[in-house]
Each structure stands twice: as structure tokens, then as C-alpha cells.
């Protein structure tokens, strides 16, 4: 069999074996894990406690599985064990202690599948009483004592405390249930020593009871410090003091000691034997001088203290100035003086005063009095007083010379309007505070005090009468100064609000012909300068704007046209208010020459029409039937109109009336009766029948004829002779 065949068989065998192993693995499920604390969750110290871990696991074959149990306390692993049986896992806590208190859990792990039980709390109550041991019960003052405190049977994290008569003298921390410490006892007395401890858990700290008391007897050291001060009676400032510090009852067998000499918190000297210190007595304000002598042996300190009162030889000088306010270049007086001095030791004349700096100081002839000229800037002075070799300095006196007011200015912030308040500002250079006074026409209006830099004095005033007013400011920066600054006079013109506005138009008829000039004159009462604006109604853009010092202005439109017909108004303002006039309606009519031209044209047209009418009438008369001029009136028969007449489109049942003008010639018969001169119009009405023939008996159609007559007679005639119908009587 070749190598390839063997390799194939080997691989096949491995595959079959792996499949067999996989098929033989049993399936399982961890159903539950429970932790049980026995005998109970709350126990006293020393009880044996059992932690039982019970798990319920279902399997496919019923065979045992490899199980790993873990016990956790406060989420930290305490114990882990692997078993192959399905029995409960048991963890023993023998002689349980307070340190065992906490939250416990059980975790089960089977082939990577884990389950955690619910937490169970174990409470262990009661700590054992600590036991104290000392290496000795009798010691000399300053000797060491060794103490041991034991917490029997306890485990955990400990804090031990050691006490001397209920005063804590030591503290020790550790994981052991016992602690050792050393300490020294001072003061010859009987000392009662005891200890206690605390155990710390993750959640809390549990204290123990007190231990047994152990009595220690302490023997006092015979060595004592001795402090001496000379002189020991009344001590004045400047006296020389001799101070000594030593130890008494020192035996040759005594251990080495050390001395410390102090004044207050200042250490003067140290040494291993007697200490001597010399100094000049210097008083302390309202306090005595305190000296301390200490001796230290084996960490035991003993001390002696003394206080002495030093009488001040003279007080600290004070430096004052007069006057209290001084201006640049002004002469001032500086006085250096000590208020108190010990008359038992010195006289006032013994005090010598010096001023610093002391260059070029004029002599005043009095001790401590100096005349000084104030500089241009701030400067400092100090002085000193000296007697019996003692020198004392005053506090520094800072002098800030004032600057007189200058460059005083006055201004007005607002427009000055009649009967309205306005603001007046005054400002100047100079030292603060500055007192400002405002005058109006040399009459005081008010005062202001300015205490802040770059601030102006603000005054408010009202002018109730029109006209010009004069304002000015005065300022000074010291009540004791006779120098007062004054501003220039400020002339104020009062703005009178505009009123009683009128708008006049020239010509005043408001009926203007084209081509003429139109002038609007707008006037108001008030003060200028006044800004005038003219508008046409409906427009926000002014026709004209101009500003003038007068209280009137005009707008000129020339030549006017029909497009200028509209309503106009005027607005005026002077900074105090704005007023508006009433609207003025302007109508622009046609020019007279245009009217004449139109009249002439109309007359010519009328004349033409008359001529045409006359010509037409003459033409009509020529076509009428001729009538005998001697007759007064005739009947004229109207021919029947044909159906082709353009004016008749159908036959009407109503009678047709035709008016005919007949002109009669003047009669030559003088026998006739004259009627009247002129032309009379006689109308005759002719009635046409529907067939076009006149009906003689019915006067339904009458023809009126206009007779042109002067004086003529109408002859008598017989109507039967002439075969005419009776005519109506003539109408006047």
C-alpha cells in the first residue's frame, strides 16, 4: 500500500473518531443554582457556618458531569473547587467571625456554561474583648513603655487604639490580630492604660469593647528649670535686661538635658547648661513681655515662665499736616509729635524730631514743626522721635496735593424749547470733589457736587418766556479755597413751538387760468429756523423743501396747467414740533384766449349752419305751389305720398300734419284794414287721409302759414264765391 493510500486511511480514521466523540457527548442544562447558609443567616461570633451550594442540572444520558463551584464574598472569589458528582457543594466557615459578615454567592461552571445563585447575607455579631499587656508597671518620667494589644480569635483588617486615662496616645493598623507600640508617659502620677480595636469590612466598621486596664506608676524627674530676670522691679523702655535660664537638681547620673530660652515665639538661646541673655527692654503695645525657660530630658519637657511690664519711655510719634487739604505749590505745616513720655526718666525737651525726606526744609523755630511747599504730584513724609538712644518712626503720611479747577466748560445737551426742561452740563479739570454752581442771567439756579472722575455736573432747567438767556458755571474743589473757576457765558435762544399755521394762495380766488402764476405762502407763529415743505395730497414726496430763519415761506408754480389742479398743503417744523396746514383746493381753468377761440369757432360754425338752413329753405319754397299774392290765405293741398317715400315705411292710421310757410305780398288796396307791421306766422293744419286726399269738412289736418305782412287790409269775400272752407281766426 502506497503512501497516499495510507494518508487517506489515516485522515478517514481521524474523522470517524471525531464524529464518534461528538456523537457520544451528552447534552445538559443548568436549571438553577441555590446558596443555603446553615444554620441561619444571622449568627454570633464563634459559630460554625456551612455554605451549601445546591444545583439542579438536567442531562441527556444521566451520567455525571465535571462541575466547578466558586464561592464569592462581596463579588470577590473566596474559594473554588471542581467535583465530578451531582451532590451539593459544601463550604465550611469554622468559628465564624465578624469579618465573615458579607454577601455570599455560589457560581456553577459546566463546560463553559455558568449560572450564579442569588446573594445571601451572612451577619456575624460580636467581637472578642481585646487583651492588653505592658512590659512594666513602674517607669521614670520620660522612659518608654511597650504595650501589646491582642484581639483573640479575630481575623480581618484591624485598627488598634491605645489610651492613657481615656486620652489616645497611639494608633496601629494591620492584618494581624495583635499590635505592639511604645510610648512615653510624662507627669509623676498613676496612669491607667487600655486598648481597643476595630475591624473593617467592605461595607462597615465594627468596634470592639475596651480591654483590661493596666496601671503604670510614673516617677517624676527631680530636675527643674529656673528663670531669672534683672532688674526685677519697674522696667522702663531702654533699660538693659539680664536674663538667665538654668536647670536645678541635676545629678551626675542623670541623662543629658537641653535648655531653651524664648521670648514669646522667638527663640533667644539654647544650651546644655546655664543660658545668659542681655537685651534692651522694648515695650510691646498693650502687652507684657513673656519669657520661657525649658529643660528637656528624655523627651520630657519642664518649663518656667515669667512676664514683665515695660513702661514706654515715649510714644510713637504721629505726623499731621495743616491745612488738611493742600493745593499744588501751597505752603503747608507738618507736625511731628509724641503724645506721651515717662516724666520720671526724660523731659519733653529731650525728644528730638526729624522729618524725612529733609531736603531744604524751612525752619519754623518749634521742635517737630516743619513748613513744606506742596509738590506737583503725590509724595510721602515720615518723621522720627529720639531720646536716650531710642528712636521711633511715625507712620507714613501720604500727601496728595489738589489741583485747582481749570478749563471749565458749559454745554447744553438738548434743544431749548419753551416751557420744556433741558439739560445743562458743566465739567472741568481738577481734584475731586468739585462743587459746581449754575447761574442763569446771574441768578443762581442750583449746585452739584461731583465725586467721581470724568463725571459731569448735570443741571435741569425750564424757560417759560421766549427770548435769549445767559448761562454760566462756577466750580471750586475746596470749601477752604478762595479760587473759583468760571465758565464762559452760554447764550441760549429759546425755540418757541410753531402754532397758528396759515396757507395763503395768490390769486386768492383759487380759480386760475392756464399760464398764470400760482403762489402758496405758508406762515406760522414761533421761532426759526423753520423748515417748510409743500405737498400735493396723496404724495409723500414734497414739492419743495427749504429752511429759513423767517416764519414764512412760499412756493411758486408758473405757468400753471390743468395738471396742477389738486389739493395742496404745507408742513413746518423747527425742532420743537411739526405743524400742518389745512388742504387748499386749486382749480386751473382754460386760458381766456382759448375760450375766445372756441367761441369764434362756434359762431362761425353756427353761421355756416344758418346759411345752410336758409339755402335749404329757399330751395323748399321754390318747389311749393304758387299762391296768389292778393289772397290772405289759401288752402294748399298736399299730394299723396307714395309708398316709396323714405320717411314712411308703413301706412299709419293717424292723420299726417304738414306745416307750410306761406309768404303773402303786401296788398295795394288802401281800403283794406291795416293789421300790423312785421311778420306774422299763421299756421294751417292739413289733414291727409290715408289715400292721400284732403278731407275738406274735417279740419283734422291744418297747415300753418307764416305771413310776411306790413300794414295791409283783408277784403271781404264770400266763402262760397271762392269755394274755400272757413279758416280759423287769426292768432295774434
PDB file of N, CA, C and O in Angstrom, residues 431-493:
ATOM      1  N   UNK A 431      -8.990 118.446  41.090  1.00  0.00           N
ATOM      2  CA  UNK A 431      -9.120 117.380  42.081  1.00  0.00           C
ATOM      3  C   UNK A 431     -10.550 117.303  42.588  1.00  0.00           C
ATOM      4  O   UNK A 431     -11.255 118.310  42.700  1.00  0.00           O
ATOM      5  N   UNK A 432     -10.951 116.096  42.898  1.00  0.00           N
ATOM      6  CA  UNK A 432     -12.288 115.834  43.423  1.00  0.00           C
ATOM      7  C   UNK A 432     -12.287 115.994  44.940  1.00  0.00           C
ATOM      8  O   UNK A 432     -11.254 115.839  45.591  1.00  0.00           O
ATOM      9  N   UNK A 433     -13.443 116.281  45.541  1.00  0.00           N
ATOM     10  CA  UNK A 433     -14.726 116.574  44.888  1.00  0.00           C
ATOM     11  C   UNK A 433     -14.767 118.025  44.385  1.00  0.00           C
ATOM     12  O   UNK A 433     -14.073 118.891  44.910  1.00  0.00           O
ATOM     13  N   UNK A 434     -15.572 118.259  43.356  1.00  0.00           N
ATOM     14  CA  UNK A 434     -15.715 119.586  42.769  1.00  0.00           C
ATOM     15  C   UNK A 434     -17.154 120.050  42.973  1.00  0.00           C
ATOM     16  O   UNK A 434     -18.100 119.308  42.681  1.00  0.00           O
ATOM     17  N   UNK A 435     -17.312 121.260  43.481  1.00  0.00           N
ATOM     18  CA  UNK A 435     -18.636 121.847  43.697  1.00  0.00           C
ATOM     19  C   UNK A 435     -18.966 122.764  42.518  1.00  0.00           C
ATOM     20  O   UNK A 435     -18.241 123.738  42.262  1.00  0.00           O
ATOM     21  N   UNK A 436     -20.038 122.453  41.812  1.00  0.00           N
ATOM     22  CA  UNK A 436     -20.470 123.242  40.661  1.00  0.00           C
ATOM     23  C   UNK A 436     -21.706 124.062  41.042  1.00  0.00           C
ATOM     24  O   UNK A 436     -22.601 123.570  41.750  1.00  0.00           O
ATOM     25  N   UNK A 437     -21.745 125.292  40.529  1.00  0.00           N
ATOM     26  CA  UNK A 437     -22.909 126.168  40.727  1.00  0.00           C
ATOM     27  C   UNK A 437     -23.314 126.721  39.367  1.00  0.00           C
ATOM     28  O   UNK A 437     -22.468 127.213  38.613  1.00  0.00           O
ATOM     29  N   UNK A 438     -24.613 126.634  39.040  1.00  0.00           N
ATOM     30  CA  UNK A 438     -25.136 127.110  37.761  1.00  0.00           C
ATOM     31  C   UNK A 438     -25.866 128.438  37.969  1.00  0.00           C
ATOM     32  O   UNK A 438     -26.658 128.587  38.911  1.00  0.00           O
ATOM     33  N   UNK A 439     -25.582 129.406  37.065  1.00  0.00           N
ATOM     34  CA  UNK A 439     -26.235 130.709  37.110  1.00  0.00           C
ATOM     35  C   UNK A 439     -26.973 130.950  35.799  1.00  0.00           C
ATOM     36  O   UNK A 439     -26.467 130.601  34.722  1.00  0.00           O
ATOM     37  N   UNK A 440     -28.172 131.532  35.901  1.00  0.00           N
ATOM     38  CA  UNK A 440     -28.951 131.945  34.733  1.00  0.00           C
ATOM     39  C   UNK A 440     -29.214 133.432  34.864  1.00  0.00           C
ATOM     40  O   UNK A 440     -29.894 133.863  35.810  1.00  0.00           O
ATOM     41  N   UNK A 441     -28.677 134.180  33.916  1.00  0.00           N
ATOM     42  CA  UNK A 441     -28.795 135.641  33.982  1.00  0.00           C
ATOM     43  C   UNK A 441     -28.326 136.146  35.346  1.00  0.00           C
ATOM     44  O   UNK A 441     -28.983 136.978  36.005  1.00  0.00           O
ATOM     45  N   UNK A 442     -27.160 135.552  35.807  1.00  0.00           N
ATOM     46  CA  UNK A 442     -26.505 135.919  37.065  1.00  0.00           C
ATOM     47  C   UNK A 442     -27.345 135.612  38.300  1.00  0.00           C
ATOM     48  O   UNK A 442     -27.071 136.139  39.384  1.00  0.00           O
ATOM     49  N   UNK A 443     -28.324 134.744  38.147  1.00  0.00           N
ATOM     50  CA  UNK A 443     -29.126 134.287  39.282  1.00  0.00           C
ATOM     51  C   UNK A 443     -28.835 132.803  39.477  1.00  0.00           C
ATOM     52  O   UNK A 443     -28.915 132.010  38.531  1.00  0.00           O
ATOM     53  N   UNK A 444     -28.499 132.420  40.716  1.00  0.00           N
ATOM     54  CA  UNK A 444     -28.132 131.032  40.983  1.00  0.00           C
ATOM     55  C   UNK A 444     -29.325 130.108  40.767  1.00  0.00           C
ATOM     56  O   UNK A 444     -30.417 130.363  41.263  1.00  0.00           O
ATOM     57  N   UNK A 445     -29.066 129.030  40.016  1.00  0.00           N
ATOM     58  CA  UNK A 445     -30.114 128.046  39.711  1.00  0.00           C
ATOM     59  C   UNK A 445     -29.997 126.835  40.624  1.00  0.00           C
ATOM     60  O   UNK A 445     -30.987 126.329  41.151  1.00  0.00           O
ATOM     61  N   UNK A 446     -28.758 126.330  40.836  1.00  0.00           N
ATOM     62  CA  UNK A 446     -28.573 125.148  41.673  1.00  0.00           C
ATOM     63  C   UNK A 446     -27.105 124.806  41.793  1.00  0.00           C
ATOM     64  O   UNK A 446     -26.238 125.398  41.143  1.00  0.00           O
ATOM     65  N   UNK A 447     -26.797 123.813  42.668  1.00  0.00           N
ATOM     66  CA  UNK A 447     -25.426 123.358  42.889  1.00  0.00           C
ATOM     67  C   UNK A 447     -25.377 121.835  42.800  1.00  0.00           C
ATOM     68  O   UNK A 447     -26.363 121.152  43.106  1.00  0.00           O
ATOM     69  N   UNK A 448     -24.219 121.328  42.401  1.00  0.00           N
ATOM     70  CA  UNK A 448     -23.978 119.891  42.316  1.00  0.00           C
ATOM     71  C   UNK A 448     -22.564 119.613  42.814  1.00  0.00           C
ATOM     72  O   UNK A 448     -21.650 120.411  42.587  1.00  0.00           O
ATOM     73  N   UNK A 449     -22.394 118.452  43.491  1.00  0.00           N
ATOM     74  CA  UNK A 449     -21.072 118.018  43.949  1.00  0.00           C
ATOM     75  C   UNK A 449     -20.714 116.741  43.203  1.00  0.00           C
ATOM     76  O   UNK A 449     -21.463 115.757  43.260  1.00  0.00           O
ATOM     77  N   UNK A 450     -19.586 116.757  42.510  1.00  0.00           N
ATOM     78  CA  UNK A 450     -19.122 115.601  41.735  1.00  0.00           C
ATOM     79  C   UNK A 450     -17.960 114.963  42.483  1.00  0.00           C
ATOM     80  O   UNK A 450     -16.961 115.637  42.799  1.00  0.00           O
ATOM     81  N   UNK A 451     -18.077 113.656  42.750  1.00  0.00           N
ATOM     82  CA  UNK A 451     -17.058 112.922  43.500  1.00  0.00           C
ATOM     83  C   UNK A 451     -16.409 111.819  42.687  1.00  0.00           C
ATOM     84  O   UNK A 451     -15.590 111.067  43.224  1.00  0.00           O
ATOM     85  N   UNK A 452     -16.786 111.671  41.424  1.00  0.00           N
ATOM     86  CA  UNK A 452     -16.223 110.634  40.574  1.00  0.00           C
ATOM     87  C   UNK A 452     -15.506 111.270  39.402  1.00  0.00           C
ATOM     88  O   UNK A 452     -15.937 112.310  38.883  1.00  0.00           O
ATOM     89  N   UNK A 453     -14.437 110.599  38.986  1.00  0.00           N
ATOM     90  CA  UNK A 453     -13.631 111.120  37.900  1.00  0.00           C
ATOM     91  C   UNK A 453     -14.402 111.069  36.584  1.00  0.00           C
ATOM     92  O   UNK A 453     -15.189 110.161  36.347  1.00  0.00           O
ATOM     93  N   UNK A 454     -14.149 112.073  35.738  1.00  0.00           N
ATOM     94  CA  UNK A 454     -14.744 112.154  34.394  1.00  0.00           C
ATOM     95  C   UNK A 454     -16.266 112.196  34.429  1.00  0.00           C
ATOM     96  O   UNK A 454     -16.927 111.709  33.499  1.00  0.00           O
ATOM     97  N   UNK A 455     -16.820 112.732  35.484  1.00  0.00           N
ATOM     98  CA  UNK A 455     -18.269 112.889  35.570  1.00  0.00           C
ATOM     99  C   UNK A 455     -18.615 114.360  35.392  1.00  0.00           C
ATOM    100  O   UNK A 455     -17.894 115.250  35.845  1.00  0.00           O
ATOM    101  N   UNK A 456     -19.729 114.624  34.739  1.00  0.00           N
ATOM    102  CA  UNK A 456     -20.194 115.978  34.518  1.00  0.00           C
ATOM    103  C   UNK A 456     -21.284 116.333  35.523  1.00  0.00           C
ATOM    104  O   UNK A 456     -22.034 115.461  35.981  1.00  0.00           O
ATOM    105  N   UNK A 457     -21.345 117.598  35.841  1.00  0.00           N
ATOM    106  CA  UNK A 457     -22.446 118.089  36.676  1.00  0.00           C
ATOM    107  C   UNK A 457     -23.648 118.333  35.767  1.00  0.00           C
ATOM    108  O   UNK A 457     -23.554 119.048  34.768  1.00  0.00           O
ATOM    109  N   UNK A 458     -24.748 117.720  36.093  1.00  0.00           N
ATOM    110  CA  UNK A 458     -25.940 117.774  35.251  1.00  0.00           C
ATOM    111  C   UNK A 458     -26.997 118.633  35.940  1.00  0.00           C
ATOM    112  O   UNK A 458     -27.422 118.333  37.073  1.00  0.00           O
ATOM    113  N   UNK A 459     -27.421 119.697  35.254  1.00  0.00           N
ATOM    114  CA  UNK A 459     -28.481 120.569  35.749  1.00  0.00           C
ATOM    115  C   UNK A 459     -29.666 120.504  34.785  1.00  0.00           C
ATOM    116  O   UNK A 459     -29.481 120.329  33.576  1.00  0.00           O
ATOM    117  N   UNK A 460     -30.849 120.642  35.317  1.00  0.00           N
ATOM    118  CA  UNK A 460     -32.074 120.646  34.514  1.00  0.00           C
ATOM    119  C   UNK A 460     -32.796 121.972  34.764  1.00  0.00           C
ATOM    120  O   UNK A 460     -33.007 122.365  35.930  1.00  0.00           O
ATOM    121  N   UNK A 461     -33.177 122.656  33.685  1.00  0.00           N
ATOM    122  CA  UNK A 461     -33.841 123.949  33.821  1.00  0.00           C
ATOM    123  C   UNK A 461     -34.980 124.041  32.807  1.00  0.00           C
ATOM    124  O   UNK A 461     -35.036 123.269  31.834  1.00  0.00           O
ATOM    125  N   UNK A 462     -35.878 124.991  33.027  1.00  0.00           N
ATOM    126  CA  UNK A 462     -37.020 125.237  32.147  1.00  0.00           C
ATOM    127  C   UNK A 462     -37.117 126.746  31.917  1.00  0.00           C
ATOM    128  O   UNK A 462     -37.012 127.535  32.867  1.00  0.00           O
ATOM    129  N   UNK A 463     -37.309 127.149  30.662  1.00  0.00           N
ATOM    130  CA  UNK A 463     -37.507 128.558  30.324  1.00  0.00           C
ATOM    131  C   UNK A 463     -38.961 128.748  29.915  1.00  0.00           C
ATOM    132  O   UNK A 463     -39.447 128.066  28.996  1.00  0.00           O
ATOM    133  N   UNK A 464     -39.645 129.647  30.603  1.00  0.00           N
ATOM    134  CA  UNK A 464     -41.076 129.840  30.381  1.00  0.00           C
ATOM    135  C   UNK A 464     -41.405 131.068  29.536  1.00  0.00           C
ATOM    136  O   UNK A 464     -42.563 131.293  29.205  1.00  0.00           O
ATOM    137  N   UNK A 465     -40.401 131.874  29.225  1.00  0.00           N
ATOM    138  CA  UNK A 465     -40.635 133.064  28.424  1.00  0.00           C
ATOM    139  C   UNK A 465     -39.705 133.051  27.225  1.00  0.00           C
ATOM    140  O   UNK A 465     -38.539 132.658  27.341  1.00  0.00           O
ATOM    141  N   UNK A 466     -40.199 133.456  26.063  1.00  0.00           N
ATOM    142  CA  UNK A 466     -39.319 133.486  24.894  1.00  0.00           C
ATOM    143  C   UNK A 466     -38.251 134.559  25.025  1.00  0.00           C
ATOM    144  O   UNK A 466     -38.401 135.520  25.786  1.00  0.00           O
ATOM    145  N   UNK A 467     -37.167 134.349  24.305  1.00  0.00           N
ATOM    146  CA  UNK A 467     -36.079 135.308  24.344  1.00  0.00           C
ATOM    147  C   UNK A 467     -34.747 134.618  24.556  1.00  0.00           C
ATOM    148  O   UNK A 467     -34.643 133.386  24.558  1.00  0.00           O
ATOM    149  N   UNK A 468     -33.705 135.387  24.773  1.00  0.00           N
ATOM    150  CA  UNK A 468     -32.350 134.872  24.950  1.00  0.00           C
ATOM    151  C   UNK A 468     -31.995 134.865  26.431  1.00  0.00           C
ATOM    152  O   UNK A 468     -32.322 135.798  27.169  1.00  0.00           O
ATOM    153  N   UNK A 469     -31.311 133.772  26.864  1.00  0.00           N
ATOM    154  CA  UNK A 469     -30.879 133.645  28.248  1.00  0.00           C
ATOM    155  C   UNK A 469     -29.366 133.408  28.273  1.00  0.00           C
ATOM    156  O   UNK A 469     -28.798 132.820  27.362  1.00  0.00           O
ATOM    157  N   UNK A 470     -28.733 133.855  29.379  1.00  0.00           N
ATOM    158  CA  UNK A 470     -27.298 133.702  29.569  1.00  0.00           C
ATOM    159  C   UNK A 470     -27.051 132.735  30.732  1.00  0.00           C
ATOM    160  O   UNK A 470     -27.561 132.944  31.836  1.00  0.00           O
ATOM    161  N   UNK A 471     -26.286 131.650  30.452  1.00  0.00           N
ATOM    162  CA  UNK A 471     -25.938 130.673  31.479  1.00  0.00           C
ATOM    163  C   UNK A 471     -24.421 130.653  31.660  1.00  0.00           C
ATOM    164  O   UNK A 471     -23.659 130.863  30.715  1.00  0.00           O
ATOM    165  N   UNK A 472     -23.990 130.351  32.895  1.00  0.00           N
ATOM    166  CA  UNK A 472     -22.566 130.135  33.167  1.00  0.00           C
ATOM    167  C   UNK A 472     -22.430 129.226  34.386  1.00  0.00           C
ATOM    168  O   UNK A 472     -23.362 129.104  35.207  1.00  0.00           O
ATOM    169  N   UNK A 473     -21.255 128.573  34.501  1.00  0.00           N
ATOM    170  CA  UNK A 473     -20.967 127.667  35.608  1.00  0.00           C
ATOM    171  C   UNK A 473     -19.801 128.222  36.411  1.00  0.00           C
ATOM    172  O   UNK A 473     -18.853 128.782  35.847  1.00  0.00           O
ATOM    173  N   UNK A 474     -19.868 127.999  37.724  1.00  0.00           N
ATOM    174  CA  UNK A 474     -18.745 128.250  38.609  1.00  0.00           C
ATOM    175  C   UNK A 474     -18.386 126.942  39.305  1.00  0.00           C
ATOM    176  O   UNK A 474     -19.264 126.125  39.588  1.00  0.00           O
ATOM    177  N   UNK A 475     -17.080 126.741  39.564  1.00  0.00           N
ATOM    178  CA  UNK A 475     -16.643 125.498  40.200  1.00  0.00           C
ATOM    179  C   UNK A 475     -15.454 125.779  41.102  1.00  0.00           C
ATOM    180  O   UNK A 475     -14.612 126.637  40.813  1.00  0.00           O
ATOM    181  N   UNK A 476     -15.413 125.050  42.220  1.00  0.00           N
ATOM    182  CA  UNK A 476     -14.244 125.045  43.091  1.00  0.00           C
ATOM    183  C   UNK A 476     -14.192 123.698  43.793  1.00  0.00           C
ATOM    184  O   UNK A 476     -15.224 123.042  44.006  1.00  0.00           O
ATOM    185  N   UNK A 477     -12.982 123.262  44.122  1.00  0.00           N
ATOM    186  CA  UNK A 477     -12.820 121.921  44.689  1.00  0.00           C
ATOM    187  C   UNK A 477     -12.337 121.957  46.128  1.00  0.00           C
ATOM    188  O   UNK A 477     -11.717 121.010  46.600  1.00  0.00           O
ATOM    189  N   UNK A 478     -12.643 122.985  46.843  1.00  0.00           N
ATOM    190  CA  UNK A 478     -12.345 123.027  48.275  1.00  0.00           C
ATOM    191  C   UNK A 478     -13.191 124.111  48.914  1.00  0.00           C
ATOM    192  O   UNK A 478     -13.317 125.222  48.393  1.00  0.00           O
ATOM    193  N   UNK A 479     -13.765 123.761  50.072  1.00  0.00           N
ATOM    194  CA  UNK A 479     -14.551 124.762  50.788  1.00  0.00           C
ATOM    195  C   UNK A 479     -13.657 125.847  51.373  1.00  0.00           C
ATOM    196  O   UNK A 479     -14.110 126.958  51.659  1.00  0.00           O
ATOM    197  N   UNK A 480     -12.359 125.501  51.542  1.00  0.00           N
ATOM    198  CA  UNK A 480     -11.427 126.459  52.135  1.00  0.00           C
ATOM    199  C   UNK A 480     -10.679 127.261  51.075  1.00  0.00           C
ATOM    200  O   UNK A 480      -9.904 128.144  51.410  1.00  0.00           O
ATOM    201  N   UNK A 481     -10.898 126.916  49.807  1.00  0.00           N
ATOM    202  CA  UNK A 481     -10.174 127.598  48.746  1.00  0.00           C
ATOM    203  C   UNK A 481     -10.944 128.840  48.315  1.00  0.00           C
ATOM    204  O   UNK A 481     -12.173 128.843  48.223  1.00  0.00           O
ATOM    205  N   UNK A 482     -10.181 129.913  48.087  1.00  0.00           N
ATOM    206  CA  UNK A 482     -10.804 131.136  47.605  1.00  0.00           C
ATOM    207  C   UNK A 482     -10.693 131.269  46.095  1.00  0.00           C
ATOM    208  O   UNK A 482     -11.025 132.314  45.536  1.00  0.00           O
ATOM    209  N   UNK A 483     -10.204 130.243  45.439  1.00  0.00           N
ATOM    210  CA  UNK A 483     -10.051 130.267  43.991  1.00  0.00           C
ATOM    211  C   UNK A 483     -11.225 129.536  43.362  1.00  0.00           C
ATOM    212  O   UNK A 483     -11.433 128.347  43.602  1.00  0.00           O
ATOM    213  N   UNK A 484     -11.997 130.266  42.579  1.00  0.00           N
ATOM    214  CA  UNK A 484     -13.184 129.699  41.935  1.00  0.00           C
ATOM    215  C   UNK A 484     -13.047 129.850  40.430  1.00  0.00           C
ATOM    216  O   UNK A 484     -12.709 130.928  39.929  1.00  0.00           O
ATOM    217  N   UNK A 485     -13.312 128.772  39.712  1.00  0.00           N
ATOM    218  CA  UNK A 485     -13.282 128.809  38.259  1.00  0.00           C
ATOM    219  C   UNK A 485     -14.648 129.133  37.703  1.00  0.00           C
ATOM    220  O   UNK A 485     -15.684 128.756  38.279  1.00  0.00           O
ATOM    221  N   UNK A 486     -14.663 129.870  36.597  1.00  0.00           N
ATOM    222  CA  UNK A 486     -15.932 130.262  35.987  1.00  0.00           C
ATOM    223  C   UNK A 486     -15.861 129.989  34.489  1.00  0.00           C
ATOM    224  O   UNK A 486     -14.820 130.209  33.852  1.00  0.00           O
ATOM    225  N   UNK A 487     -16.948 129.507  33.930  1.00  0.00           N
ATOM    226  CA  UNK A 487     -17.009 129.222  32.507  1.00  0.00           C
ATOM    227  C   UNK A 487     -17.375 130.483  31.737  1.00  0.00           C
ATOM    228  O   UNK A 487     -17.753 131.506  32.318  1.00  0.00           O
ATOM    229  N   UNK A 488     -17.288 130.413  30.443  1.00  0.00           N
ATOM    230  CA  UNK A 488     -17.770 131.499  29.610  1.00  0.00           C
ATOM    231  C   UNK A 488     -19.295 131.520  29.620  1.00  0.00           C
ATOM    232  O   UNK A 488     -19.944 130.522  29.959  1.00  0.00           O
ATOM    233  N   UNK A 489     -19.861 132.665  29.234  1.00  0.00           N
ATOM    234  CA  UNK A 489     -21.316 132.759  29.165  1.00  0.00           C
ATOM    235  C   UNK A 489     -21.820 131.979  27.962  1.00  0.00           C
ATOM    236  O   UNK A 489     -21.237 132.038  26.876  1.00  0.00           O
ATOM    237  N   UNK A 490     -22.886 131.252  28.192  1.00  0.00           N
ATOM    238  CA  UNK A 490     -23.522 130.476  27.128  1.00  0.00           C
ATOM    239  C   UNK A 490     -24.871 131.113  26.816  1.00  0.00           C
ATOM    240  O   UNK A 490     -25.759 131.154  27.668  1.00  0.00           O
ATOM    241  N   UNK A 491     -24.972 131.640  25.589  1.00  0.00           N
ATOM    242  CA  UNK A 491     -26.235 132.258  25.174  1.00  0.00           C
ATOM    243  C   UNK A 491     -27.176 131.186  24.650  1.00  0.00           C
ATOM    244  O   UNK A 491     -26.792 130.360  23.821  1.00  0.00           O
ATOM    245  N   UNK A 492     -28.391 131.232  25.133  1.00  0.00           N
ATOM    246  CA  UNK A 492     -29.386 130.227  24.771  1.00  0.00           C
ATOM    247  C   UNK A 492     -30.582 130.930  24.153  1.00  0.00           C
ATOM    248  O   UNK A 492     -31.177 131.820  24.781  1.00  0.00           O
ATOM    249  N   UNK A 493     -30.897 130.586  22.921  1.00  0.00           N
ATOM    250  CA  UNK A 493     -32.102 131.085  22.254  1.00  0.00           C
ATOM    251  C   UNK A 493     -33.205 130.053  22.408  1.00  0.00           C
ATOM    252  O   UNK A 493     -33.035 128.888  22.038  1.00  0.00           O
TER     253      UNK A 493
END
